[in-house]
Amino acid sequence: NAGGAMRIFLPKNYFNGRKADGKTYIHDITPAQYAMGEKYYDRDWKRASGFTKDAMARNGAQVLGDRLDDPVGVVLCHTENGRVKGGTGQALRIANDKGVPVINFGDARWKDVSAVNIADAAMKVARKEATLEDVEKEHAKTKSSYIVIGDER
């Protein structure tokens, strides 16, 4: 949650050098998370490796919390040209289905927006001070309210 304790869901212990500690770094994948992983997986689940199943299962937790009942305020990610693909695509399919707003830095709508203003937009959405559509319209209507990368002002 916005301003809350950070929780990182690992697909395996020691993933990217991170050791599960049960507080910040979590690696307790539940049967419900595996079921969600299978539901949203865009390939043959039965042929997926153990690691792939773990990674896809943890994507549900990343978006909806460990009990799958506490969605994040907004998903921040980057995919090529804003496409729903790869492991991130699994999280995006879940977010889209569950109505969780997504700011995808690969999407052309966010191309010229500075990191500061993306963070501001994300916080407004996460805190429910504005909808994703509101912040996108604000940016499209007047870029002057945003710091634009490469702007010569």
mmCIF file with all atom_site columns, C-alpha atoms in Angstrom:
data_model
loop_
_atom_site.group_PDB
_atom_site.id
_atom_site.type_symbol
_atom_site.label_atom_id
_atom_site.label_alt_id
_atom_site.label_comp_id
_atom_site.label_asym_id
_atom_site.label_entity_id
_atom_site.label_seq_id
_atom_site.pdbx_PDB_ins_code
_atom_site.Cartn_x
_atom_site.Cartn_y
_atom_site.Cartn_z
_atom_site.occupancy
_atom_site.B_iso_or_equiv
_atom_site.pdbx_formal_charge
_atom_site.auth_seq_id
_atom_site.auth_comp_id
_atom_site.auth_asym_id
_atom_site.auth_atom_id
_atom_site.pdbx_PDB_model_num
ATOM 1   C CA . ASN A 1 1   ? 0.000  0.000   0.000   1.00 0.00 ? 1   ASN A CA 1
ATOM 2   C CA . ALA A 1 2   ? 1.068  3.590   -0.509  1.00 0.00 ? 2   ALA A CA 1
ATOM 3   C CA . GLY A 1 3   ? 3.404  4.502   2.318   1.00 0.00 ? 3   GLY A CA 1
ATOM 4   C CA . GLY A 1 4   ? 3.012  1.071   3.956   1.00 0.00 ? 4   GLY A CA 1
ATOM 5   C CA . ALA A 1 5   ? 5.518  -1.632  4.668   1.00 0.00 ? 5   ALA A CA 1
ATOM 6   C CA . MET A 1 6   ? 7.270  -3.011  1.603   1.00 0.00 ? 6   MET A CA 1
ATOM 7   C CA . ARG A 1 7   ? 6.738  -6.712  0.847   1.00 0.00 ? 7   ARG A CA 1
ATOM 8   C CA . ILE A 1 8   ? 8.647  -8.456  -1.916  1.00 0.00 ? 8   ILE A CA 1
ATOM 9   C CA . PHE A 1 9   ? 7.273  -11.809 -3.078  1.00 0.00 ? 9   PHE A CA 1
ATOM 10  C CA . LEU A 1 10  ? 10.039 -14.139 -4.222  1.00 0.00 ? 10  LEU A CA 1
ATOM 11  C CA . PRO A 1 11  ? 9.465  -17.021 -6.647  1.00 0.00 ? 11  PRO A CA 1
ATOM 12  C CA . LYS A 1 12  ? 12.211 -18.929 -4.824  1.00 0.00 ? 12  LYS A CA 1
ATOM 13  C CA . ASN A 1 13  ? 14.355 -18.371 -1.773  1.00 0.00 ? 13  ASN A CA 1
ATOM 14  C CA . TYR A 1 14  ? 17.574 -16.467 -2.526  1.00 0.00 ? 14  TYR A CA 1
ATOM 15  C CA . PHE A 1 15  ? 16.015 -15.091 -5.744  1.00 0.00 ? 15  PHE A CA 1
ATOM 16  C CA . ASN A 1 16  ? 18.299 -12.343 -7.115  1.00 0.00 ? 16  ASN A CA 1
ATOM 17  C CA . GLY A 1 17  ? 20.324 -12.596 -3.918  1.00 0.00 ? 17  GLY A CA 1
ATOM 18  C CA . ARG A 1 18  ? 17.298 -11.969 -1.693  1.00 0.00 ? 18  ARG A CA 1
ATOM 19  C CA . LYS A 1 19  ? 16.669 -14.380 1.183   1.00 0.00 ? 19  LYS A CA 1
ATOM 20  C CA . ALA A 1 20  ? 13.098 -14.893 2.361   1.00 0.00 ? 20  ALA A CA 1
ATOM 21  C CA . ASP A 1 21  ? 12.694 -13.521 5.873   1.00 0.00 ? 21  ASP A CA 1
ATOM 22  C CA . GLY A 1 22  ? 8.905  -13.770 6.220   1.00 0.00 ? 22  GLY A CA 1
ATOM 23  C CA . LYS A 1 23  ? 8.551  -10.000 6.694   1.00 0.00 ? 23  LYS A CA 1
ATOM 24  C CA . THR A 1 24  ? 9.931  -8.001  3.773   1.00 0.00 ? 24  THR A CA 1
ATOM 25  C CA . TYR A 1 25  ? 10.957 -10.910 1.550   1.00 0.00 ? 25  TYR A CA 1
ATOM 26  C CA . ILE A 1 26  ? 8.234  -13.538 1.264   1.00 0.00 ? 26  ILE A CA 1
ATOM 27  C CA . HIS A 1 27  ? 8.471  -17.022 -0.270  1.00 0.00 ? 27  HIS A CA 1
ATOM 28  C CA . ASP A 1 28  ? 5.415  -18.827 1.035   1.00 0.00 ? 28  ASP A CA 1
ATOM 29  C CA . ILE A 1 29  ? 3.442  -19.667 -2.092  1.00 0.00 ? 29  ILE A CA 1
ATOM 30  C CA . THR A 1 30  ? -0.042 -20.910 -1.213  1.00 0.00 ? 30  THR A CA 1
ATOM 31  C CA . PRO A 1 31  ? -2.349 -23.290 -3.099  1.00 0.00 ? 31  PRO A CA 1
ATOM 32  C CA . ALA A 1 32  ? -4.621 -20.312 -3.864  1.00 0.00 ? 32  ALA A CA 1
ATOM 33  C CA . GLN A 1 33  ? -1.676 -18.469 -5.440  1.00 0.00 ? 33  GLN A CA 1
ATOM 34  C CA . TYR A 1 34  ? -0.853 -21.516 -7.575  1.00 0.00 ? 34  TYR A CA 1
ATOM 35  C CA . ALA A 1 35  ? -4.510 -21.734 -8.660  1.00 0.00 ? 35  ALA A CA 1
ATOM 36  C CA . MET A 1 36  ? -4.453 -18.070 -9.667  1.00 0.00 ? 36  MET A CA 1
ATOM 37  C CA . GLY A 1 37  ? -1.152 -18.600 -11.457 1.00 0.00 ? 37  GLY A CA 1
ATOM 38  C CA . GLU A 1 38  ? -2.669 -21.397 -13.504 1.00 0.00 ? 38  GLU A CA 1
ATOM 39  C CA . LYS A 1 39  ? -5.834 -19.400 -14.249 1.00 0.00 ? 39  LYS A CA 1
ATOM 40  C CA . TYR A 1 40  ? -3.945 -16.451 -15.749 1.00 0.00 ? 40  TYR A CA 1
ATOM 41  C CA . TYR A 1 41  ? -1.030 -18.305 -17.329 1.00 0.00 ? 41  TYR A CA 1
ATOM 42  C CA . ASP A 1 42  ? -1.137 -17.863 -21.114 1.00 0.00 ? 42  ASP A CA 1
ATOM 43  C CA . ARG A 1 43  ? 0.523  -21.194 -21.939 1.00 0.00 ? 43  ARG A CA 1
ATOM 44  C CA . ASP A 1 44  ? 0.137  -24.858 -20.995 1.00 0.00 ? 44  ASP A CA 1
ATOM 45  C CA . TRP A 1 45  ? 0.439  -24.904 -17.187 1.00 0.00 ? 45  TRP A CA 1
ATOM 46  C CA . LYS A 1 46  ? 1.122  -28.649 -17.125 1.00 0.00 ? 46  LYS A CA 1
ATOM 47  C CA . ARG A 1 47  ? 4.249  -28.151 -19.237 1.00 0.00 ? 47  ARG A CA 1
ATOM 48  C CA . ALA A 1 48  ? 5.584  -25.237 -17.159 1.00 0.00 ? 48  ALA A CA 1
ATOM 49  C CA . SER A 1 49  ? 8.673  -25.841 -15.014 1.00 0.00 ? 49  SER A CA 1
ATOM 50  C CA . GLY A 1 50  ? 8.507  -25.711 -11.233 1.00 0.00 ? 50  GLY A CA 1
ATOM 51  C CA . PHE A 1 51  ? 10.240 -22.325 -11.209 1.00 0.00 ? 51  PHE A CA 1
ATOM 52  C CA . THR A 1 52  ? 7.843  -20.945 -13.835 1.00 0.00 ? 52  THR A CA 1
ATOM 53  C CA . LYS A 1 53  ? 4.863  -22.072 -11.765 1.00 0.00 ? 53  LYS A CA 1
ATOM 54  C CA . ASP A 1 54  ? 6.382  -20.466 -8.657  1.00 0.00 ? 54  ASP A CA 1
ATOM 55  C CA . ALA A 1 55  ? 7.043  -17.222 -10.541 1.00 0.00 ? 55  ALA A CA 1
ATOM 56  C CA . MET A 1 56  ? 3.564  -17.102 -12.075 1.00 0.00 ? 56  MET A CA 1
ATOM 57  C CA . ALA A 1 57  ? 1.954  -17.920 -8.721  1.00 0.00 ? 57  ALA A CA 1
ATOM 58  C CA . ARG A 1 58  ? 3.821  -15.152 -6.931  1.00 0.00 ? 58  ARG A CA 1
ATOM 59  C CA . ASN A 1 59  ? 2.561  -12.617 -9.507  1.00 0.00 ? 59  ASN A CA 1
ATOM 60  C CA . GLY A 1 60  ? -0.903 -12.892 -7.966  1.00 0.00 ? 60  GLY A CA 1
ATOM 61  C CA . ALA A 1 61  ? 0.581  -12.015 -4.581  1.00 0.00 ? 61  ALA A CA 1
ATOM 62  C CA . GLN A 1 62  ? 2.474  -9.074  -6.063  1.00 0.00 ? 62  GLN A CA 1
ATOM 63  C CA . VAL A 1 63  ? -0.803 -7.582  -7.314  1.00 0.00 ? 63  VAL A CA 1
ATOM 64  C CA . LEU A 1 64  ? -3.311 -8.796  -4.711  1.00 0.00 ? 64  LEU A CA 1
ATOM 65  C CA . GLY A 1 65  ? -1.270 -9.484  -1.547  1.00 0.00 ? 65  GLY A CA 1
ATOM 66  C CA . ASP A 1 66  ? -0.395 -12.833 -0.021  1.00 0.00 ? 66  ASP A CA 1
ATOM 67  C CA . ARG A 1 67  ? -4.036 -13.743 0.689   1.00 0.00 ? 67  ARG A CA 1
ATOM 68  C CA . LEU A 1 68  ? -5.107 -12.409 -2.749  1.00 0.00 ? 68  LEU A CA 1
ATOM 69  C CA . ASP A 1 69  ? -7.564 -10.035 -1.065  1.00 0.00 ? 69  ASP A CA 1
ATOM 70  C CA . ASP A 1 70  ? -5.592 -6.796  -0.647  1.00 0.00 ? 70  ASP A CA 1
ATOM 71  C CA . PRO A 1 71  ? -4.802 -5.287  -4.064  1.00 0.00 ? 71  PRO A CA 1
ATOM 72  C CA . VAL A 1 72  ? -2.050 -2.752  -4.536  1.00 0.00 ? 72  VAL A CA 1
ATOM 73  C CA . GLY A 1 73  ? -3.162 0.773   -5.372  1.00 0.00 ? 73  GLY A CA 1
ATOM 74  C CA . VAL A 1 74  ? -1.345 0.794   -8.714  1.00 0.00 ? 74  VAL A CA 1
ATOM 75  C CA . VAL A 1 75  ? 1.017  -1.502  -10.634 1.00 0.00 ? 75  VAL A CA 1
ATOM 76  C CA . LEU A 1 76  ? 4.211  0.139   -11.963 1.00 0.00 ? 76  LEU A CA 1
ATOM 77  C CA . CYS A 1 77  ? 6.069  -1.763  -14.665 1.00 0.00 ? 77  CYS A CA 1
ATOM 78  C CA . HIS A 1 78  ? 7.852  -1.617  -18.000 1.00 0.00 ? 78  HIS A CA 1
ATOM 79  C CA . THR A 1 79  ? 7.213  -3.880  -20.961 1.00 0.00 ? 79  THR A CA 1
ATOM 80  C CA . GLU A 1 80  ? 8.308  -3.391  -24.555 1.00 0.00 ? 80  GLU A CA 1
ATOM 81  C CA . ASN A 1 81  ? 5.887  -0.945  -26.216 1.00 0.00 ? 81  ASN A CA 1
ATOM 82  C CA . GLY A 1 82  ? 3.504  -1.380  -23.283 1.00 0.00 ? 82  GLY A CA 1
ATOM 83  C CA . ARG A 1 83  ? 2.573  -4.908  -24.346 1.00 0.00 ? 83  ARG A CA 1
ATOM 84  C CA . VAL A 1 84  ? 1.222  -7.544  -21.991 1.00 0.00 ? 84  VAL A CA 1
ATOM 85  C CA . LYS A 1 85  ? 3.989  -10.126 -22.311 1.00 0.00 ? 85  LYS A CA 1
ATOM 86  C CA . GLY A 1 86  ? 6.380  -12.282 -20.355 1.00 0.00 ? 86  GLY A CA 1
ATOM 87  C CA . GLY A 1 87  ? 6.269  -12.759 -16.604 1.00 0.00 ? 87  GLY A CA 1
ATOM 88  C CA . THR A 1 88  ? 5.172  -9.167  -16.134 1.00 0.00 ? 88  THR A CA 1
ATOM 89  C CA . GLY A 1 89  ? 2.308  -9.952  -18.493 1.00 0.00 ? 89  GLY A CA 1
ATOM 90  C CA . GLN A 1 90  ? 0.965  -12.427 -15.933 1.00 0.00 ? 90  GLN A CA 1
ATOM 91  C CA . ALA A 1 91  ? 0.776  -9.674  -13.306 1.00 0.00 ? 91  ALA A CA 1
ATOM 92  C CA . LEU A 1 92  ? -0.818 -7.332  -15.863 1.00 0.00 ? 92  LEU A CA 1
ATOM 93  C CA . ARG A 1 93  ? -3.495 -9.867  -16.815 1.00 0.00 ? 93  ARG A CA 1
ATOM 94  C CA . ILE A 1 94  ? -4.367 -10.237 -13.130 1.00 0.00 ? 94  ILE A CA 1
ATOM 95  C CA . ALA A 1 95  ? -4.345 -6.472  -12.540 1.00 0.00 ? 95  ALA A CA 1
ATOM 96  C CA . ASN A 1 96  ? -6.511 -5.788  -15.591 1.00 0.00 ? 96  ASN A CA 1
ATOM 97  C CA . ASP A 1 97  ? -9.007 -8.494  -14.625 1.00 0.00 ? 97  ASP A CA 1
ATOM 98  C CA . LYS A 1 98  ? -9.205 -7.284  -11.016 1.00 0.00 ? 98  LYS A CA 1
ATOM 99  C CA . GLY A 1 99  ? -9.459 -3.570  -11.917 1.00 0.00 ? 99  GLY A CA 1
ATOM 100 C CA . VAL A 1 100 ? -6.058 -2.602  -10.513 1.00 0.00 ? 100 VAL A CA 1
ATOM 101 C CA . PRO A 1 101 ? -4.651 0.463   -12.340 1.00 0.00 ? 101 PRO A CA 1
ATOM 102 C CA . VAL A 1 102 ? -1.413 -0.045  -14.301 1.00 0.00 ? 102 VAL A CA 1
ATOM 103 C CA . ILE A 1 103 ? 1.229  2.509   -15.261 1.00 0.00 ? 103 ILE A CA 1
ATOM 104 C CA . ASN A 1 104 ? 3.407  0.801   -17.855 1.00 0.00 ? 104 ASN A CA 1
ATOM 105 C CA . PHE A 1 105 ? 6.486  2.889   -18.650 1.00 0.00 ? 105 PHE A CA 1
ATOM 106 C CA . GLY A 1 106 ? 6.748  1.167   -22.031 1.00 0.00 ? 106 GLY A CA 1
ATOM 107 C CA . ASP A 1 107 ? 3.376  2.574   -23.067 1.00 0.00 ? 107 ASP A CA 1
ATOM 108 C CA . ALA A 1 108 ? 3.668  5.611   -25.370 1.00 0.00 ? 108 ALA A CA 1
ATOM 109 C CA . ARG A 1 109 ? 1.397  7.611   -23.021 1.00 0.00 ? 109 ARG A CA 1
ATOM 110 C CA . TRP A 1 110 ? 4.215  7.671   -20.433 1.00 0.00 ? 110 TRP A CA 1
ATOM 111 C CA . LYS A 1 111 ? 7.144  8.050   -22.834 1.00 0.00 ? 111 LYS A CA 1
ATOM 112 C CA . ASP A 1 112 ? 7.974  11.699  -22.157 1.00 0.00 ? 112 ASP A CA 1
ATOM 113 C CA . VAL A 1 113 ? 6.909  11.890  -18.522 1.00 0.00 ? 113 VAL A CA 1
ATOM 114 C CA . SER A 1 114 ? 9.673  12.296  -15.953 1.00 0.00 ? 114 SER A CA 1
ATOM 115 C CA . ALA A 1 115 ? 10.194 9.816   -13.152 1.00 0.00 ? 115 ALA A CA 1
ATOM 116 C CA . VAL A 1 116 ? 9.163  12.497  -10.653 1.00 0.00 ? 116 VAL A CA 1
ATOM 117 C CA . ASN A 1 117 ? 5.833  13.015  -12.357 1.00 0.00 ? 117 ASN A CA 1
ATOM 118 C CA . ILE A 1 118 ? 5.203  9.307   -12.860 1.00 0.00 ? 118 ILE A CA 1
ATOM 119 C CA . ALA A 1 119 ? 5.789  8.863   -9.126  1.00 0.00 ? 119 ALA A CA 1
ATOM 120 C CA . ASP A 1 120 ? 3.397  11.743  -8.394  1.00 0.00 ? 120 ASP A CA 1
ATOM 121 C CA . ALA A 1 121 ? 0.740  10.237  -10.677 1.00 0.00 ? 121 ALA A CA 1
ATOM 122 C CA . ALA A 1 122 ? 1.221  6.791   -9.129  1.00 0.00 ? 122 ALA A CA 1
ATOM 123 C CA . MET A 1 123 ? 0.839  8.150   -5.591  1.00 0.00 ? 123 MET A CA 1
ATOM 124 C CA . LYS A 1 124 ? -2.331 10.045  -6.535  1.00 0.00 ? 124 LYS A CA 1
ATOM 125 C CA . VAL A 1 125 ? -3.809 6.870   -8.006  1.00 0.00 ? 125 VAL A CA 1
ATOM 126 C CA . ALA A 1 126 ? -2.635 4.624   -5.141  1.00 0.00 ? 126 ALA A CA 1
ATOM 127 C CA . ARG A 1 127 ? -4.091 7.022   -2.554  1.00 0.00 ? 127 ARG A CA 1
ATOM 128 C CA . LYS A 1 128 ? -7.307 7.238   -4.600  1.00 0.00 ? 128 LYS A CA 1
ATOM 129 C CA . GLU A 1 129 ? -6.885 11.013  -4.968  1.00 0.00 ? 129 GLU A CA 1
ATOM 130 C CA . ALA A 1 130 ? -7.304 10.574  -8.736  1.00 0.00 ? 130 ALA A CA 1
ATOM 131 C CA . THR A 1 131 ? -8.071 7.815   -11.178 1.00 0.00 ? 131 THR A CA 1
ATOM 132 C CA . LEU A 1 132 ? -5.543 6.568   -13.701 1.00 0.00 ? 132 LEU A CA 1
ATOM 133 C CA . GLU A 1 133 ? -7.740 8.079   -16.413 1.00 0.00 ? 133 GLU A CA 1
ATOM 134 C CA . ASP A 1 134 ? -7.626 11.453  -14.614 1.00 0.00 ? 134 ASP A CA 1
ATOM 135 C CA . VAL A 1 135 ? -3.826 11.573  -14.476 1.00 0.00 ? 135 VAL A CA 1
ATOM 136 C CA . GLU A 1 136 ? -3.525 10.373  -18.107 1.00 0.00 ? 136 GLU A CA 1
ATOM 137 C CA . LYS A 1 137 ? -5.972 13.090  -19.251 1.00 0.00 ? 137 LYS A CA 1
ATOM 138 C CA . GLU A 1 138 ? -4.112 15.705  -17.210 1.00 0.00 ? 138 GLU A CA 1
ATOM 139 C CA . HIS A 1 139 ? -0.853 14.739  -18.898 1.00 0.00 ? 139 HIS A CA 1
ATOM 140 C CA . ALA A 1 140 ? -2.399 14.632  -22.379 1.00 0.00 ? 140 ALA A CA 1
ATOM 141 C CA . LYS A 1 141 ? -4.162 17.978  -21.919 1.00 0.00 ? 141 LYS A CA 1
ATOM 142 C CA . THR A 1 142 ? -1.228 19.984  -20.665 1.00 0.00 ? 142 THR A CA 1
ATOM 143 C CA . LYS A 1 143 ? 2.312  18.717  -20.427 1.00 0.00 ? 143 LYS A CA 1
ATOM 144 C CA . SER A 1 144 ? 3.156  21.984  -18.692 1.00 0.00 ? 144 SER A CA 1
ATOM 145 C CA . SER A 1 145 ? 1.971  20.464  -15.424 1.00 0.00 ? 145 SER A CA 1
ATOM 146 C CA . TYR A 1 146 ? 4.643  17.805  -15.814 1.00 0.00 ? 146 TYR A CA 1
ATOM 147 C CA . ILE A 1 147 ? 8.417  17.963  -16.141 1.00 0.00 ? 147 ILE A CA 1
ATOM 148 C CA . VAL A 1 148 ? 9.077  16.538  -19.580 1.00 0.00 ? 148 VAL A CA 1
ATOM 149 C CA . ILE A 1 149 ? 12.340 14.706  -20.218 1.00 0.00 ? 149 ILE A CA 1
ATOM 150 C CA . GLY A 1 150 ? 14.354 16.623  -22.823 1.00 0.00 ? 150 GLY A CA 1
ATOM 151 C CA . ASP A 1 151 ? 12.324 19.810  -22.426 1.00 0.00 ? 151 ASP A CA 1
ATOM 152 C CA . GLU A 1 152 ? 14.529 22.842  -23.052 1.00 0.00 ? 152 GLU A CA 1
ATOM 153 C CA . ARG A 1 153 ? 12.728 25.196  -20.646 1.00 0.00 ? 153 ARG A CA 1
#
